[in-house]
mmCIF file with all atom_site columns, C-alpha atoms in Angstrom:
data_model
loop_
_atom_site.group_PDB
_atom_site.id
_atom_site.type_symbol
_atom_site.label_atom_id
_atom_site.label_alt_id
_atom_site.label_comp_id
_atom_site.label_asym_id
_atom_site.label_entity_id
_atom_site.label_seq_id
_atom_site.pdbx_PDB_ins_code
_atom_site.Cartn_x
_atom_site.Cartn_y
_atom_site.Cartn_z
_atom_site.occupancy
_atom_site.B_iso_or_equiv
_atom_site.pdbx_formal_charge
_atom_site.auth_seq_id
_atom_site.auth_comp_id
_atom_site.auth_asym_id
_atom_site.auth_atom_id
_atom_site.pdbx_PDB_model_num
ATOM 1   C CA . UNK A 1 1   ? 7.476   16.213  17.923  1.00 0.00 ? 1   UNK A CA 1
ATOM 2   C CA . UNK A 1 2   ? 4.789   13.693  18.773  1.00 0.00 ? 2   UNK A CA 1
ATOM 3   C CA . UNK A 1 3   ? 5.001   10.337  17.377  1.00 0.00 ? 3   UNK A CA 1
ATOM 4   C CA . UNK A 1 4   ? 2.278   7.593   16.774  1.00 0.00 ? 4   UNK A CA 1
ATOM 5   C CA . UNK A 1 5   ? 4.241   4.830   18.779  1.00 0.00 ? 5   UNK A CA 1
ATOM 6   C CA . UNK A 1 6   ? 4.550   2.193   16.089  1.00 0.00 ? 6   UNK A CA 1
ATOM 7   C CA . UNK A 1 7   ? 7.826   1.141   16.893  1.00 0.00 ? 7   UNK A CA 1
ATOM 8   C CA . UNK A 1 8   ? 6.894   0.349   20.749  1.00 0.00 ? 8   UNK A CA 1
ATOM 9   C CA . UNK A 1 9   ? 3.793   -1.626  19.103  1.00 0.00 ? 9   UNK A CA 1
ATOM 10  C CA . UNK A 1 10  ? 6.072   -3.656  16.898  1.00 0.00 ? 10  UNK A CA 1
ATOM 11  C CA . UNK A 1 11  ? 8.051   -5.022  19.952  1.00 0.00 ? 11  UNK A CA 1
ATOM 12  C CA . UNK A 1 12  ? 4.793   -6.112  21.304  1.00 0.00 ? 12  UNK A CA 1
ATOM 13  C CA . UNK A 1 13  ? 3.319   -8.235  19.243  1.00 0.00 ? 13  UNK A CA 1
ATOM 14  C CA . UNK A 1 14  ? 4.168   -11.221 17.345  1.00 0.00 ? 14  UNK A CA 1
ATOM 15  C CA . UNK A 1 15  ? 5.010   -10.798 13.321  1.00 0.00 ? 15  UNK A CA 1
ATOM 16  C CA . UNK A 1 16  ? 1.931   -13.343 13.391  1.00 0.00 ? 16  UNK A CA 1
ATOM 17  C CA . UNK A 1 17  ? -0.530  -11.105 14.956  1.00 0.00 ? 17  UNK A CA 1
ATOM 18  C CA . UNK A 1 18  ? 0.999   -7.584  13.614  1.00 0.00 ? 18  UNK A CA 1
ATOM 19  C CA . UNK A 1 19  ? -0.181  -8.148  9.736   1.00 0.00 ? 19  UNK A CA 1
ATOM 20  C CA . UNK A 1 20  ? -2.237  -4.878  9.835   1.00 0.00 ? 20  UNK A CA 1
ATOM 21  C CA . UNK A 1 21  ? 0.171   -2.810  11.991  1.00 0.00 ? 21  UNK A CA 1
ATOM 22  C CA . UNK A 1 22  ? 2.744   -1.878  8.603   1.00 0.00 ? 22  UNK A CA 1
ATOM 23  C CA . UNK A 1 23  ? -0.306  -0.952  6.521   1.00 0.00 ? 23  UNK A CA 1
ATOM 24  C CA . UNK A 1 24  ? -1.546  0.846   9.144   1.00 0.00 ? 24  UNK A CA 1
ATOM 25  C CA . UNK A 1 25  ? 1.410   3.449   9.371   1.00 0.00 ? 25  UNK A CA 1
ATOM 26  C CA . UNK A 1 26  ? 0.242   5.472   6.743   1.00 0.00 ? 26  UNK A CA 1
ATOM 27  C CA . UNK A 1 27  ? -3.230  5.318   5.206   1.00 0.00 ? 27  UNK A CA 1
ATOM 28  C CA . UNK A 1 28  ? -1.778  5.852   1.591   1.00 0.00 ? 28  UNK A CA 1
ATOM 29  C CA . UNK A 1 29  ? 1.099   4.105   1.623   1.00 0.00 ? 29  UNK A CA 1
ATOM 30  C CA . UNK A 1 30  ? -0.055  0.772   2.650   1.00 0.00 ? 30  UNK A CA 1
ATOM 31  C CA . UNK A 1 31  ? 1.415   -1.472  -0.031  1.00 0.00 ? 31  UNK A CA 1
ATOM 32  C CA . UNK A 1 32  ? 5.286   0.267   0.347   1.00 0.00 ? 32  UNK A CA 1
ATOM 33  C CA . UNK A 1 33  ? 5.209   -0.483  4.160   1.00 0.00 ? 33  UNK A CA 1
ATOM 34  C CA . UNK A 1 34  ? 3.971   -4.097  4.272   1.00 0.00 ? 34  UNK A CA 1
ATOM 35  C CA . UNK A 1 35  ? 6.559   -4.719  1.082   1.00 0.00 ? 35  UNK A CA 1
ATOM 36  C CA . UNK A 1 36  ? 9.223   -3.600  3.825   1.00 0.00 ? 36  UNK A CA 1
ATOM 37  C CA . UNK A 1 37  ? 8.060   -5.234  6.562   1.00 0.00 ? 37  UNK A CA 1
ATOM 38  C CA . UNK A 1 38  ? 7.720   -8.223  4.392   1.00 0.00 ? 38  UNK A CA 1
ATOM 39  C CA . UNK A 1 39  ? 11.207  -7.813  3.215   1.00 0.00 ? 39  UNK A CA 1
ATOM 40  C CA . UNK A 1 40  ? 12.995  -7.898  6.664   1.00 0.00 ? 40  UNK A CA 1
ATOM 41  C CA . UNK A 1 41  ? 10.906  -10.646 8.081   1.00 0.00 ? 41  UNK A CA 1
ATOM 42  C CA . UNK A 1 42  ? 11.547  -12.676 4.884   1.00 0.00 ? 42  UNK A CA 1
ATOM 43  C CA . UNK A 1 43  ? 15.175  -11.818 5.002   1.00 0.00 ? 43  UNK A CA 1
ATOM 44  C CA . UNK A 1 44  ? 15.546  -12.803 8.610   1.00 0.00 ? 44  UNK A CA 1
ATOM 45  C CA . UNK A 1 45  ? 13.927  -15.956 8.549   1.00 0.00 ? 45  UNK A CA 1
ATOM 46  C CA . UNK A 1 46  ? 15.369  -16.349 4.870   1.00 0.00 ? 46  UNK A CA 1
ATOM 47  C CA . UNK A 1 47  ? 11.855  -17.376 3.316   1.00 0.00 ? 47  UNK A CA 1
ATOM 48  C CA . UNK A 1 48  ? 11.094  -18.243 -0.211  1.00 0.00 ? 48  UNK A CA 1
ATOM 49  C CA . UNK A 1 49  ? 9.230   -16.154 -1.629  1.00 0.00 ? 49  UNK A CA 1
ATOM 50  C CA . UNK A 1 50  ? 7.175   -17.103 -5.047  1.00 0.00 ? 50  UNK A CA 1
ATOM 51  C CA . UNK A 1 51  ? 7.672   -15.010 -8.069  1.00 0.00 ? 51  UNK A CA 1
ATOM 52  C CA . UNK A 1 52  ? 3.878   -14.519 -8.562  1.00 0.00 ? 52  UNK A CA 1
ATOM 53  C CA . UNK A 1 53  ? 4.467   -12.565 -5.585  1.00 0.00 ? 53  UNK A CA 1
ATOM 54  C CA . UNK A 1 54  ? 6.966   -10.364 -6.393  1.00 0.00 ? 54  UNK A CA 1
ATOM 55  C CA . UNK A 1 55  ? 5.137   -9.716  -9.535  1.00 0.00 ? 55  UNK A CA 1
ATOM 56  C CA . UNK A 1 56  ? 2.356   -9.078  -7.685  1.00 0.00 ? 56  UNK A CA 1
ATOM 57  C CA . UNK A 1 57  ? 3.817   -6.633  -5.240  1.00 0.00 ? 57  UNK A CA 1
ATOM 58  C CA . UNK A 1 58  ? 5.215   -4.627  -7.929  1.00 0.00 ? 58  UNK A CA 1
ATOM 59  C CA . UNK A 1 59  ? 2.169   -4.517  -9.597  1.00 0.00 ? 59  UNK A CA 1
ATOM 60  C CA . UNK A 1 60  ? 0.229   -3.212  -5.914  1.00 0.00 ? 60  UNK A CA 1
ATOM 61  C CA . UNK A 1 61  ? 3.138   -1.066  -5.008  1.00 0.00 ? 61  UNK A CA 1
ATOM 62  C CA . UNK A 1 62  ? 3.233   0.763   -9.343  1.00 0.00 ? 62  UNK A CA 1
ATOM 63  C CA . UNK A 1 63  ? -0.854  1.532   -8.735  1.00 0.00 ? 63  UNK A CA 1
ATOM 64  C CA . UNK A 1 64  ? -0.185  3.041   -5.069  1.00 0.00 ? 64  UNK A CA 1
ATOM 65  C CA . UNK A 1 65  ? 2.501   5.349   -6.700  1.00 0.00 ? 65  UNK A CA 1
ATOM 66  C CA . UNK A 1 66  ? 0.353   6.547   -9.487  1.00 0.00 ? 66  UNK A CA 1
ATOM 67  C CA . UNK A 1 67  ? -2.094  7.405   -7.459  1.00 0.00 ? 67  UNK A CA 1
ATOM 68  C CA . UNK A 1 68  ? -0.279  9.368   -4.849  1.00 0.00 ? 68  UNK A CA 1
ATOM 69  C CA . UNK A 1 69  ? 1.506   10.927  -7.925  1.00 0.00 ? 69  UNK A CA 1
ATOM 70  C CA . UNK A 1 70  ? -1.650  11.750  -8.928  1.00 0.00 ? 70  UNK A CA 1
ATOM 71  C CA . UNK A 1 71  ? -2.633  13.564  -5.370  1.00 0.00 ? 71  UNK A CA 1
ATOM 72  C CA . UNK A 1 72  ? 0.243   15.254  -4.773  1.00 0.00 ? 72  UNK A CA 1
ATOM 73  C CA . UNK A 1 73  ? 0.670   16.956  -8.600  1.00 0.00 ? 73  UNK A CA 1
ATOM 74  C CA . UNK A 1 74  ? -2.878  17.973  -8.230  1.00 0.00 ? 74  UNK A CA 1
ATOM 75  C CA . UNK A 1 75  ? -2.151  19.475  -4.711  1.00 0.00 ? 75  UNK A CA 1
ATOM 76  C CA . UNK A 1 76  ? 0.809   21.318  -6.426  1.00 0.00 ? 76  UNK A CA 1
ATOM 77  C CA . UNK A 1 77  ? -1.393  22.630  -9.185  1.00 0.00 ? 77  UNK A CA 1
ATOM 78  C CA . UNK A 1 78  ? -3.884  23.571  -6.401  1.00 0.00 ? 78  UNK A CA 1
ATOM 79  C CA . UNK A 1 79  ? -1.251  25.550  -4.493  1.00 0.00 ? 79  UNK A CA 1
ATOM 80  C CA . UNK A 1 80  ? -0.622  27.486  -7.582  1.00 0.00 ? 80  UNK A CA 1
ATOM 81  C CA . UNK A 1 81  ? -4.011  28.855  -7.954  1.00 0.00 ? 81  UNK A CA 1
ATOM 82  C CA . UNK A 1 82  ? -4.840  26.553  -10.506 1.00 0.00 ? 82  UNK A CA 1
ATOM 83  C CA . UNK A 1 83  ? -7.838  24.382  -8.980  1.00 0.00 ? 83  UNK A CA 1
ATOM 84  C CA . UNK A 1 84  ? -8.960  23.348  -12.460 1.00 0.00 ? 84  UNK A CA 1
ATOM 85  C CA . UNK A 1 85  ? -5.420  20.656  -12.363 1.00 0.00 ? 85  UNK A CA 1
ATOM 86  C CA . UNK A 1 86  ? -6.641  19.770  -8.922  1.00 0.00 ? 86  UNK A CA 1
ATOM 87  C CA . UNK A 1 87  ? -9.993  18.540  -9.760  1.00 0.00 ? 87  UNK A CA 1
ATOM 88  C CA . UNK A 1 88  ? -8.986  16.563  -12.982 1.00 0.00 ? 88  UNK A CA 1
ATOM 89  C CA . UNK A 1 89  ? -6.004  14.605  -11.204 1.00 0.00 ? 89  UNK A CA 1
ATOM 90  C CA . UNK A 1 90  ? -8.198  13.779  -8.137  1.00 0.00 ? 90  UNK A CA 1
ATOM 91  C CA . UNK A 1 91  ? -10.945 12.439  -10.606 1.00 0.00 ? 91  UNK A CA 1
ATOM 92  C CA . UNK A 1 92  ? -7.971  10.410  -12.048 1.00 0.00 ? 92  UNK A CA 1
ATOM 93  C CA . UNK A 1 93  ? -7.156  9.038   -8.919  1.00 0.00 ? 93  UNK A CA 1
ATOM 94  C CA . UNK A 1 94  ? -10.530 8.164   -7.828  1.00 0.00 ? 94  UNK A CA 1
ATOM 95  C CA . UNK A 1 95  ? -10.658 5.811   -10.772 1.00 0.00 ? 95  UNK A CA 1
ATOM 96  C CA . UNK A 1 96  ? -7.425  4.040   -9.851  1.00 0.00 ? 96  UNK A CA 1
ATOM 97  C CA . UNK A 1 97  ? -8.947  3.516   -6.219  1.00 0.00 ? 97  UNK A CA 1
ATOM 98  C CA . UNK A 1 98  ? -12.125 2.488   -7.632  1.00 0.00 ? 98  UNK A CA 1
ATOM 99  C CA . UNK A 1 99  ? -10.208 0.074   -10.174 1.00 0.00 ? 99  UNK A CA 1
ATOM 100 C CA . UNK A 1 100 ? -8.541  -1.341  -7.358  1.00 0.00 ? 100 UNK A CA 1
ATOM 101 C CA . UNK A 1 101 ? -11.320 -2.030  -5.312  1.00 0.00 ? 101 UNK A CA 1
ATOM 102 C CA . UNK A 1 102 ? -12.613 -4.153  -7.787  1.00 0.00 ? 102 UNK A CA 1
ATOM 103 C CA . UNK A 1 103 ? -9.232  -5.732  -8.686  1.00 0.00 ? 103 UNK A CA 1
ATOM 104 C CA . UNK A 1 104 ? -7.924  -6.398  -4.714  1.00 0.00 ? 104 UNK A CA 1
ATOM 105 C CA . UNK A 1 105 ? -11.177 -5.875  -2.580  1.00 0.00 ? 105 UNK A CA 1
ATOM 106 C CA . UNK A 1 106 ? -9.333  -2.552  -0.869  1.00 0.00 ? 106 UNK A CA 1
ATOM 107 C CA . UNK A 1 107 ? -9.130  0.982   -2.337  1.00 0.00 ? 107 UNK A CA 1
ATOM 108 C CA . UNK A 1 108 ? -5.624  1.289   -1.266  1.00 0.00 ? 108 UNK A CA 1
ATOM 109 C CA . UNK A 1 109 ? -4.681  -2.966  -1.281  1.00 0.00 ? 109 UNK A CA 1
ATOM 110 C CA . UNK A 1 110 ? -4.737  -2.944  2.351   1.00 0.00 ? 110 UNK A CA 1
ATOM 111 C CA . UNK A 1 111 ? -4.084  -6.790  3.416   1.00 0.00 ? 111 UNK A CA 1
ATOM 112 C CA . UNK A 1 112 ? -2.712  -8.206  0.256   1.00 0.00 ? 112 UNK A CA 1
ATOM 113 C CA . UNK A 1 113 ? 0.840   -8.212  0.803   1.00 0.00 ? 113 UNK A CA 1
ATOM 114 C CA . UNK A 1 114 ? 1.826   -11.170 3.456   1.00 0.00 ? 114 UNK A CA 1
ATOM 115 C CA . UNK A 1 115 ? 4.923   -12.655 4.665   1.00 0.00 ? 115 UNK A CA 1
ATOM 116 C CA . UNK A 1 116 ? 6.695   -15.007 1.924   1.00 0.00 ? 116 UNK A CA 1
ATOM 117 C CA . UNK A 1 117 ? 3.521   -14.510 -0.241  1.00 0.00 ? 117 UNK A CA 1
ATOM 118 C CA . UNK A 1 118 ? 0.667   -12.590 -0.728  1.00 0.00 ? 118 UNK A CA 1
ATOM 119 C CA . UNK A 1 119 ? -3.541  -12.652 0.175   1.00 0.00 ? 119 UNK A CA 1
ATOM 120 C CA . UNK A 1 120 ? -5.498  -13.170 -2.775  1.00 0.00 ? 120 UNK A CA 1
ATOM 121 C CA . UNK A 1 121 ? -9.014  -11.653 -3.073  1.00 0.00 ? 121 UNK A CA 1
ATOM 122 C CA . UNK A 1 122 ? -12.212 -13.107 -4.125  1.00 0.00 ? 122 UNK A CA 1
ATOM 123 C CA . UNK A 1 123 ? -15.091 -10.830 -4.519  1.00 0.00 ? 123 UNK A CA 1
#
């Protein structure tokens, strides 16, 4: 099984310089790894983090779920010969990406979600 080497990446880098390297594990699940990496470095150096930012988070990490969901039903319906289920939930999900390009300057919120905190955009 081949692996992408994240983990030996980690160890090299300081959690200063590494902000893009949790996003970066998985193109559309961006949001769900920097909230973990957050997490741990937050719980190791025991930072405060705001509750704007937590709202936040769970508002970037609700609009990454709906539109995987959205993908992956559509595949489903694909895989049972019914294409027509695939094209309709893949428009849907376009719109959420589009929606949150506008909203967070990133289809899938890459960058937003920061140690203690998060990155606001301004377009």
């Amino acid at each position: 099984m081949w692996h992408k080497g994240i983990e030996k990446k980690f160890e090299s880098l300081s959690w200063k310089k590494d902000r893009g390297l949790p996003a970066g594990v998985s193109g559309d699940t961006t949001v769900a790894h920097s909230i973990a990496y957050c997490m741990a470095l937050e719980s190791m150096t025991r930072a405060v983090v705001p509750q704007r930012a937590y709202w936040l988070r769970a508002l970037f990490l609700e609009r990454e779920r709906i539109a995987n969901h959205l993908g992956d039903i559509g595949a489903i319906c694909n895989d049972a010969a019914f294409a027509f289920m695939l094209y309709q939930l893949a428009r849907l999900k376009e719109m959420v990406l589009c929606t949150n390009r506008k909203l967070f300057g990133h289809r899938f919120i890459m960058d937003r979600v920061v140690p203690a905190g998060f990155r606001s955009y301004r377009s």
